[in-house]
Amino acid sequence: GQNIDQPTEMTATEGAIVQINCTYQTSGFNGLFWYQQHAGEAPTFLSYNVLDGLEEKGRFSSFLSRSKGYSYLLLKELQMKDSASYLCAVRVPNNAGNMLTFGGGTRLMVKP
Amino acid sequence: SAVISQKPSRDICQRGTSLTIQCQVDSQVTMMFWYRQQPGQSLTLIATANQGSEATYESGFVIDKFPISRPNLTFSTLTVSNMSPEDSSIYLCSVEDSGLREAFFGQGTRLTVV
């Protein structure tokens, strides 16, 4: 089976830095994705990691360690609009080729 | 990037009826994916739809309940059949870019069964 764990909720202050962790145990691994989802909206792509290390994209960075089954999403200079759910997803092989398996999501609340 | 148009955006349906959700992509894609997101939950893959073949369903989902069509490389439909209140959820279609580095989602269909 597939198991992807991330904290349910986090709170941080505007202007600060927050790190959202994701651990996974999956049958196969073909990449890890982070998505942002505002309430009532579709998920939007944030980052993709397939090799170990850090990927930086503006205020957002994502890290992957395949040997540890671990990733984190780092958000810097937090803004109120960053209040959203953040979804960690692992691409794994299935009968159709590949599929994304999602964690439960982390609801981030940014306070003034 | 891919632009996905999904409709209807929301619907309220009577139990026992069926609803067909449409997903149109602005480019040709090999695989399209259908997800369900129950209230307060994350996304669960229902099935993968390839053009010209039957959809591949994930554990817990069956073709009789969620028939899928994929008539061409830019379009797919998902039908939620014989609906019950437990089917109230958001249904999303998704495609991956050719480099498999990103997946794009439609805006979702918010279904309420009464």
PDB file of C-alpha atoms in Angstrom:
ATOM      1  CA  GLY A   1       0.000   0.000   0.000  1.00  0.00           C
ATOM      2  CA  GLN A   2       0.867   3.654  -0.159  1.00  0.00           C
ATOM      3  CA  ASN A   3       1.334   5.823   2.893  1.00  0.00           C
ATOM      4  CA  ILE A   4       1.934   9.567   2.770  1.00  0.00           C
ATOM      5  CA  ASP A   5       1.943  11.552   6.010  1.00  0.00           C
ATOM      6  CA  GLN A   6       1.904  15.268   6.572  1.00  0.00           C
ATOM      7  CA  PRO A   7       0.701  17.398   9.495  1.00  0.00           C
ATOM      8  CA  THR A   8      -2.983  18.217   9.457  1.00  0.00           C
ATOM      9  CA  GLU A   9      -2.698  21.871  10.397  1.00  0.00           C
ATOM     10  CA  MET A  10      -0.031  24.517  10.902  1.00  0.00           C
ATOM     11  CA  THR A  11      -0.135  28.156  11.924  1.00  0.00           C
ATOM     12  CA  ALA A  12       2.482  30.775  11.122  1.00  0.00           C
ATOM     13  CA  THR A  13       2.884  34.526  11.196  1.00  0.00           C
ATOM     14  CA  GLU A  14       2.941  36.863   8.225  1.00  0.00           C
ATOM     15  CA  GLY A  15       6.517  37.511   7.101  1.00  0.00           C
ATOM     16  CA  ALA A  16       7.865  34.384   8.763  1.00  0.00           C
ATOM     17  CA  ILE A  17       9.155  31.095   7.329  1.00  0.00           C
ATOM     18  CA  VAL A  18       7.272  27.806   7.603  1.00  0.00           C
ATOM     19  CA  GLN A  19       8.341  24.271   6.748  1.00  0.00           C
ATOM     20  CA  ILE A  20       5.747  21.625   5.907  1.00  0.00           C
ATOM     21  CA  ASN A  21       7.053  18.077   6.147  1.00  0.00           C
ATOM     22  CA  CYS A  22       5.951  15.027   4.205  1.00  0.00           C
ATOM     23  CA  THR A  23       7.063  11.441   4.755  1.00  0.00           C
ATOM     24  CA  TYR A  24       6.162   8.640   2.424  1.00  0.00           C
ATOM     25  CA  GLN A  25       6.299   4.868   2.133  1.00  0.00           C
ATOM     26  CA  THR A  26       5.235   3.801  -1.327  1.00  0.00           C
ATOM     27  CA  SER A  27       5.528   0.901  -3.750  1.00  0.00           C
ATOM     28  CA  GLY A  28       7.783   2.641  -6.232  1.00  0.00           C
ATOM     29  CA  PHE A  29       8.693   6.273  -6.659  1.00  0.00           C
ATOM     30  CA  ASN A  30       8.642   8.394  -9.803  1.00  0.00           C
ATOM     31  CA  GLY A  31       8.689  11.862  -8.326  1.00  0.00           C
ATOM     32  CA  LEU A  32       7.151  13.982  -5.573  1.00  0.00           C
ATOM     33  CA  PHE A  33       4.861  16.968  -6.070  1.00  0.00           C
ATOM     34  CA  TRP A  34       3.627  19.783  -3.882  1.00  0.00           C
ATOM     35  CA  TYR A  35       0.319  21.478  -4.629  1.00  0.00           C
ATOM     36  CA  GLN A  36      -1.436  24.466  -3.110  1.00  0.00           C
ATOM     37  CA  GLN A  37      -5.204  24.379  -2.798  1.00  0.00           C
ATOM     38  CA  HIS A  38      -7.306  27.318  -1.655  1.00  0.00           C
ATOM     39  CA  ALA A  39     -10.720  26.501  -0.273  1.00  0.00           C
ATOM     40  CA  GLY A  40     -13.197  25.759  -3.029  1.00  0.00           C
ATOM     41  CA  GLU A  41     -10.558  25.806  -5.737  1.00  0.00           C
ATOM     42  CA  ALA A  42      -8.581  23.220  -7.699  1.00  0.00           C
ATOM     43  CA  PRO A  43      -5.020  22.346  -6.676  1.00  0.00           C
ATOM     44  CA  THR A  44      -2.277  24.367  -8.336  1.00  0.00           C
ATOM     45  CA  PHE A  45       1.210  23.045  -8.958  1.00  0.00           C
ATOM     46  CA  LEU A  46       4.031  24.344  -6.769  1.00  0.00           C
ATOM     47  CA  SER A  47       7.019  22.045  -7.210  1.00  0.00           C
ATOM     48  CA  TYR A  48       8.349  18.730  -8.447  1.00  0.00           C
ATOM     49  CA  ASN A  49      11.309  16.751  -7.088  1.00  0.00           C
ATOM     50  CA  VAL A  50      12.601  13.513  -8.526  1.00  0.00           C
ATOM     51  CA  LEU A  51      16.268  13.728  -7.449  1.00  0.00           C
ATOM     52  CA  ASP A  52      17.601  14.382  -3.960  1.00  0.00           C
ATOM     53  CA  GLY A  53      18.165  17.971  -3.051  1.00  0.00           C
ATOM     54  CA  LEU A  54      16.564  21.361  -2.965  1.00  0.00           C
ATOM     55  CA  GLU A  55      14.491  22.978  -5.707  1.00  0.00           C
ATOM     56  CA  GLU A  56      13.936  26.702  -5.293  1.00  0.00           C
ATOM     57  CA  LYS A  57      11.248  28.743  -6.986  1.00  0.00           C
ATOM     58  CA  GLY A  58      10.818  32.239  -5.643  1.00  0.00           C
ATOM     59  CA  ARG A  59       9.444  32.193  -2.098  1.00  0.00           C
ATOM     60  CA  PHE A  60       8.852  28.443  -2.308  1.00  0.00           C
ATOM     61  CA  SER A  61      11.463  25.684  -2.011  1.00  0.00           C
ATOM     62  CA  SER A  62      11.048  21.932  -1.890  1.00  0.00           C
ATOM     63  CA  PHE A  63      13.502  19.342  -0.635  1.00  0.00           C
ATOM     64  CA  LEU A  64      13.656  15.613  -1.245  1.00  0.00           C
ATOM     65  CA  SER A  65      15.556  12.758   0.357  1.00  0.00           C
ATOM     66  CA  ARG A  66      14.626   9.503  -1.352  1.00  0.00           C
ATOM     67  CA  SER A  67      16.639   7.352   1.050  1.00  0.00           C
ATOM     68  CA  LYS A  68      14.673   8.761   3.977  1.00  0.00           C
ATOM     69  CA  GLY A  69      11.321   8.918   2.196  1.00  0.00           C
ATOM     70  CA  TYR A  70      11.109  12.559   3.184  1.00  0.00           C
ATOM     71  CA  SER A  71      10.291  15.897   1.630  1.00  0.00           C
ATOM     72  CA  TYR A  72       9.537  19.357   2.875  1.00  0.00           C
ATOM     73  CA  LEU A  73       8.038  22.487   1.409  1.00  0.00           C
ATOM     74  CA  LEU A  74       9.548  25.729   2.655  1.00  0.00           C
ATOM     75  CA  LEU A  75       7.587  28.952   2.363  1.00  0.00           C
ATOM     76  CA  LYS A  76       9.447  32.188   3.009  1.00  0.00           C
ATOM     77  CA  GLU A  77       8.184  35.717   3.636  1.00  0.00           C
ATOM     78  CA  LEU A  78       4.730  34.407   4.350  1.00  0.00           C
ATOM     79  CA  GLN A  79       1.788  36.398   3.061  1.00  0.00           C
ATOM     80  CA  MET A  80      -1.842  36.220   4.111  1.00  0.00           C
ATOM     81  CA  LYS A  81      -2.716  34.782   0.701  1.00  0.00           C
ATOM     82  CA  ASP A  82      -0.538  31.752   1.492  1.00  0.00           C
ATOM     83  CA  SER A  83      -3.288  30.532   3.818  1.00  0.00           C
ATOM     84  CA  ALA A  84      -4.347  27.361   2.022  1.00  0.00           C
ATOM     85  CA  SER A  85      -3.989  23.594   2.087  1.00  0.00           C
ATOM     86  CA  TYR A  86      -0.707  22.151   0.866  1.00  0.00           C
ATOM     87  CA  LEU A  87      -0.808  18.693  -0.657  1.00  0.00           C
ATOM     88  CA  CYS A  88       2.137  16.335  -0.927  1.00  0.00           C
ATOM     89  CA  ALA A  89       1.756  13.752  -3.706  1.00  0.00           C
ATOM     90  CA  VAL A  90       3.984  10.905  -4.854  1.00  0.00           C
ATOM     91  CA  ARG A  91       3.903   9.515  -8.377  1.00  0.00           C
ATOM     92  CA  VAL A  92       3.887   5.721  -8.205  1.00  0.00           C
ATOM     93  CA  PRO A  93       3.525   3.037 -10.858  1.00  0.00           C
ATOM     94  CA  ASN A  94       0.145   1.382 -11.339  1.00  0.00           C
ATOM     95  CA  ASN A  95      -1.627  -0.753 -13.925  1.00  0.00           C
ATOM     96  CA  ALA A  96      -2.272   2.281 -16.109  1.00  0.00           C
ATOM     97  CA  GLY A  97       1.329   3.493 -16.000  1.00  0.00           C
ATOM     98  CA  ASN A  98       1.667   6.015 -13.200  1.00  0.00           C
ATOM     99  CA  MET A  99      -0.615   7.651 -10.698  1.00  0.00           C
ATOM    100  CA  LEU A 100      -0.405  10.379  -8.076  1.00  0.00           C
ATOM    101  CA  THR A 101      -1.053   9.339  -4.495  1.00  0.00           C
ATOM    102  CA  PHE A 102      -1.873  12.278  -2.251  1.00  0.00           C
ATOM    103  CA  GLY A 103      -1.261  12.863   1.418  1.00  0.00           C
ATOM    104  CA  GLY A 104      -4.060  14.217   3.542  1.00  0.00           C
ATOM    105  CA  GLY A 105      -2.965  17.809   3.076  1.00  0.00           C
ATOM    106  CA  THR A 106      -1.711  20.413   5.542  1.00  0.00           C
ATOM    107  CA  ARG A 107      -3.988  23.356   6.266  1.00  0.00           C
ATOM    108  CA  LEU A 108      -1.789  26.412   6.790  1.00  0.00           C
ATOM    109  CA  MET A 109      -3.178  29.472   8.522  1.00  0.00           C
ATOM    110  CA  VAL A 110      -1.142  32.665   8.251  1.00  0.00           C
ATOM    111  CA  LYS A 111      -1.834  35.195  10.996  1.00  0.00           C
ATOM    112  CA  PRO A 112      -1.112  38.933  10.841  1.00  0.00           C
TER     113      PRO A 112
ATOM    114  CA  SER B   1       0.826  24.251 -19.574  1.00  0.00           C
ATOM    115  CA  ALA B   2      -2.610  22.785 -20.191  1.00  0.00           C
ATOM    116  CA  VAL B   3      -5.934  24.538 -19.741  1.00  0.00           C
ATOM    117  CA  ILE B   4      -8.726  22.289 -18.581  1.00  0.00           C
ATOM    118  CA  SER B   5     -12.406  23.187 -18.789  1.00  0.00           C
ATOM    119  CA  GLN B   6     -14.631  21.117 -16.569  1.00  0.00           C
ATOM    120  CA  LYS B   7     -18.396  21.322 -16.336  1.00  0.00           C
ATOM    121  CA  PRO B   8     -20.714  21.565 -14.625  1.00  0.00           C
ATOM    122  CA  SER B   9     -18.937  23.481 -11.871  1.00  0.00           C
ATOM    123  CA  ARG B  10     -21.568  22.397  -9.374  1.00  0.00           C
ATOM    124  CA  ASP B  11     -24.850  20.546  -9.248  1.00  0.00           C
ATOM    125  CA  ILE B  12     -27.448  19.395  -6.777  1.00  0.00           C
ATOM    126  CA  CYS B  13     -28.937  16.043  -7.725  1.00  0.00           C
ATOM    127  CA  GLN B  14     -31.605  13.728  -6.466  1.00  0.00           C
ATOM    128  CA  ARG B  15     -30.551  10.346  -5.136  1.00  0.00           C
ATOM    129  CA  GLY B  16     -30.902   7.562  -7.653  1.00  0.00           C
ATOM    130  CA  THR B  17     -30.127   9.783 -10.634  1.00  0.00           C
ATOM    131  CA  SER B  18     -26.891  10.046 -12.621  1.00  0.00           C
ATOM    132  CA  LEU B  19     -24.663  12.990 -13.480  1.00  0.00           C
ATOM    133  CA  THR B  20     -22.137  13.208 -16.296  1.00  0.00           C
ATOM    134  CA  ILE B  21     -19.144  15.500 -15.828  1.00  0.00           C
ATOM    135  CA  GLN B  22     -17.240  16.727 -18.863  1.00  0.00           C
ATOM    136  CA  CYS B  23     -13.561  17.572 -19.111  1.00  0.00           C
ATOM    137  CA  GLN B  24     -12.080  19.369 -22.128  1.00  0.00           C
ATOM    138  CA  VAL B  25      -8.337  20.003 -22.539  1.00  0.00           C
ATOM    139  CA  ASP B  26      -6.814  22.578 -24.879  1.00  0.00           C
ATOM    140  CA  SER B  27      -4.146  20.154 -26.095  1.00  0.00           C
ATOM    141  CA  GLN B  28      -3.857  16.468 -26.879  1.00  0.00           C
ATOM    142  CA  VAL B  29      -2.920  14.330 -23.896  1.00  0.00           C
ATOM    143  CA  THR B  30      -2.407  10.608 -23.591  1.00  0.00           C
ATOM    144  CA  MET B  31      -3.809  10.066 -20.123  1.00  0.00           C
ATOM    145  CA  MET B  32      -6.541  11.844 -18.232  1.00  0.00           C
ATOM    146  CA  PHE B  33      -7.236  11.227 -14.576  1.00  0.00           C
ATOM    147  CA  TRP B  34     -10.402  11.499 -12.530  1.00  0.00           C
ATOM    148  CA  TYR B  35     -10.191  12.242  -8.798  1.00  0.00           C
ATOM    149  CA  ARG B  36     -12.646  12.544  -5.961  1.00  0.00           C
ATOM    150  CA  GLN B  37     -12.148  14.907  -3.040  1.00  0.00           C
ATOM    151  CA  GLN B  38     -14.582  14.357  -0.213  1.00  0.00           C
ATOM    152  CA  PRO B  39     -15.284  17.236   2.185  1.00  0.00           C
ATOM    153  CA  GLY B  40     -12.194  18.101   4.176  1.00  0.00           C
ATOM    154  CA  GLN B  41     -10.210  15.283   2.611  1.00  0.00           C
ATOM    155  CA  SER B  42      -7.411  14.992   0.114  1.00  0.00           C
ATOM    156  CA  LEU B  43      -7.668  13.702  -3.448  1.00  0.00           C
ATOM    157  CA  THR B  44      -8.287  10.059  -4.283  1.00  0.00           C
ATOM    158  CA  LEU B  45      -7.769   8.722  -7.795  1.00  0.00           C
ATOM    159  CA  ILE B  46     -10.883   7.102  -9.243  1.00  0.00           C
ATOM    160  CA  ALA B  47      -9.517   5.993 -12.615  1.00  0.00           C
ATOM    161  CA  THR B  48      -7.118   6.696 -15.446  1.00  0.00           C
ATOM    162  CA  ALA B  49      -8.645   7.216 -18.881  1.00  0.00           C
ATOM    163  CA  ASN B  50      -6.633   6.401 -21.988  1.00  0.00           C
ATOM    164  CA  GLN B  51      -7.965   7.149 -25.444  1.00  0.00           C
ATOM    165  CA  GLY B  52      -9.101   4.052 -27.287  1.00  0.00           C
ATOM    166  CA  SER B  53      -9.116   1.710 -24.317  1.00  0.00           C
ATOM    167  CA  GLU B  54     -11.147   1.057 -21.217  1.00  0.00           C
ATOM    168  CA  ALA B  55     -10.372   3.142 -18.170  1.00  0.00           C
ATOM    169  CA  THR B  56      -8.258   1.640 -15.404  1.00  0.00           C
ATOM    170  CA  TYR B  57     -10.021   1.864 -12.056  1.00  0.00           C
ATOM    171  CA  GLU B  58      -8.396   2.073  -8.637  1.00  0.00           C
ATOM    172  CA  SER B  59      -9.329  -0.119  -5.726  1.00  0.00           C
ATOM    173  CA  GLY B  60     -12.761   0.743  -4.400  1.00  0.00           C
ATOM    174  CA  PHE B  61     -14.072   2.171  -7.675  1.00  0.00           C
ATOM    175  CA  VAL B  62     -15.956   0.206 -10.344  1.00  0.00           C
ATOM    176  CA  ILE B  63     -17.035   0.903 -13.889  1.00  0.00           C
ATOM    177  CA  ASP B  64     -20.738   0.365 -13.200  1.00  0.00           C
ATOM    178  CA  LYS B  65     -20.718   3.180 -10.660  1.00  0.00           C
ATOM    179  CA  PHE B  66     -18.296   5.516 -12.446  1.00  0.00           C
ATOM    180  CA  PRO B  67     -18.393   4.864 -16.197  1.00  0.00           C
ATOM    181  CA  ILE B  68     -15.833   6.878 -18.115  1.00  0.00           C
ATOM    182  CA  SER B  69     -15.626   7.791 -21.778  1.00  0.00           C
ATOM    183  CA  ARG B  70     -12.513   8.952 -23.655  1.00  0.00           C
ATOM    184  CA  PRO B  71     -13.538   9.444 -27.265  1.00  0.00           C
ATOM    185  CA  ASN B  72     -10.465  11.468 -28.270  1.00  0.00           C
ATOM    186  CA  LEU B  73      -7.229  12.925 -26.946  1.00  0.00           C
ATOM    187  CA  THR B  74      -8.763  16.170 -25.656  1.00  0.00           C
ATOM    188  CA  PHE B  75     -12.009  15.080 -24.003  1.00  0.00           C
ATOM    189  CA  SER B  76     -13.321  12.753 -21.312  1.00  0.00           C
ATOM    190  CA  THR B  77     -16.479  12.272 -19.280  1.00  0.00           C
ATOM    191  CA  LEU B  78     -17.100  10.746 -15.873  1.00  0.00           C
ATOM    192  CA  THR B  79     -20.589   9.634 -14.916  1.00  0.00           C
ATOM    193  CA  VAL B  80     -21.600   9.215 -11.294  1.00  0.00           C
ATOM    194  CA  SER B  81     -24.393   6.642 -11.482  1.00  0.00           C
ATOM    195  CA  ASN B  82     -27.297   5.877  -9.179  1.00  0.00           C
ATOM    196  CA  MET B  83     -26.176   8.593  -6.808  1.00  0.00           C
ATOM    197  CA  SER B  84     -26.522   8.528  -3.035  1.00  0.00           C
ATOM    198  CA  PRO B  85     -25.671  11.240  -0.486  1.00  0.00           C
ATOM    199  CA  GLU B  86     -22.322   9.498   0.062  1.00  0.00           C
ATOM    200  CA  ASP B  87     -21.353  10.540  -3.472  1.00  0.00           C
ATOM    201  CA  SER B  88     -21.470  14.206  -2.453  1.00  0.00           C
ATOM    202  CA  SER B  89     -17.960  15.334  -3.197  1.00  0.00           C
ATOM    203  CA  ILE B  90     -15.793  17.369  -5.521  1.00  0.00           C
ATOM    204  CA  TYR B  91     -14.793  15.564  -8.696  1.00  0.00           C
ATOM    205  CA  LEU B  92     -11.717  16.747 -10.571  1.00  0.00           C
ATOM    206  CA  CYS B  93     -10.137  15.827 -13.848  1.00  0.00           C
ATOM    207  CA  SER B  94      -6.417  16.112 -14.358  1.00  0.00           C
ATOM    208  CA  VAL B  95      -3.787  15.736 -17.058  1.00  0.00           C
ATOM    209  CA  GLU B  96      -0.007  15.572 -16.959  1.00  0.00           C
ATOM    210  CA  ASP B  97       2.326  17.566 -19.163  1.00  0.00           C
ATOM    211  CA  SER B  98       4.388  15.708 -21.723  1.00  0.00           C
ATOM    212  CA  GLY B  99       7.482  15.817 -19.532  1.00  0.00           C
ATOM    213  CA  LEU B 100       5.578  14.276 -16.618  1.00  0.00           C
ATOM    214  CA  ARG B 101       6.810  17.050 -14.366  1.00  0.00           C
ATOM    215  CA  GLU B 102       3.475  18.650 -13.611  1.00  0.00           C
ATOM    216  CA  ALA B 103      -0.165  17.693 -13.374  1.00  0.00           C
ATOM    217  CA  PHE B 104      -2.905  20.186 -14.152  1.00  0.00           C
ATOM    218  CA  PHE B 105      -6.375  20.138 -12.676  1.00  0.00           C
ATOM    219  CA  GLY B 106      -9.742  21.286 -13.835  1.00  0.00           C
ATOM    220  CA  GLN B 107     -11.720  23.587 -11.574  1.00  0.00           C
ATOM    221  CA  GLY B 108     -13.701  20.660 -10.220  1.00  0.00           C
ATOM    222  CA  THR B 109     -17.373  19.754 -10.029  1.00  0.00           C
ATOM    223  CA  ARG B 110     -18.978  20.189  -6.628  1.00  0.00           C
ATOM    224  CA  LEU B 111     -21.714  17.573  -6.403  1.00  0.00           C
ATOM    225  CA  THR B 112     -24.374  17.502  -3.715  1.00  0.00           C
ATOM    226  CA  VAL B 113     -26.776  14.572  -3.623  1.00  0.00           C
ATOM    227  CA  VAL B 114     -30.004  15.077  -1.721  1.00  0.00           C
TER     228      VAL B 114
END
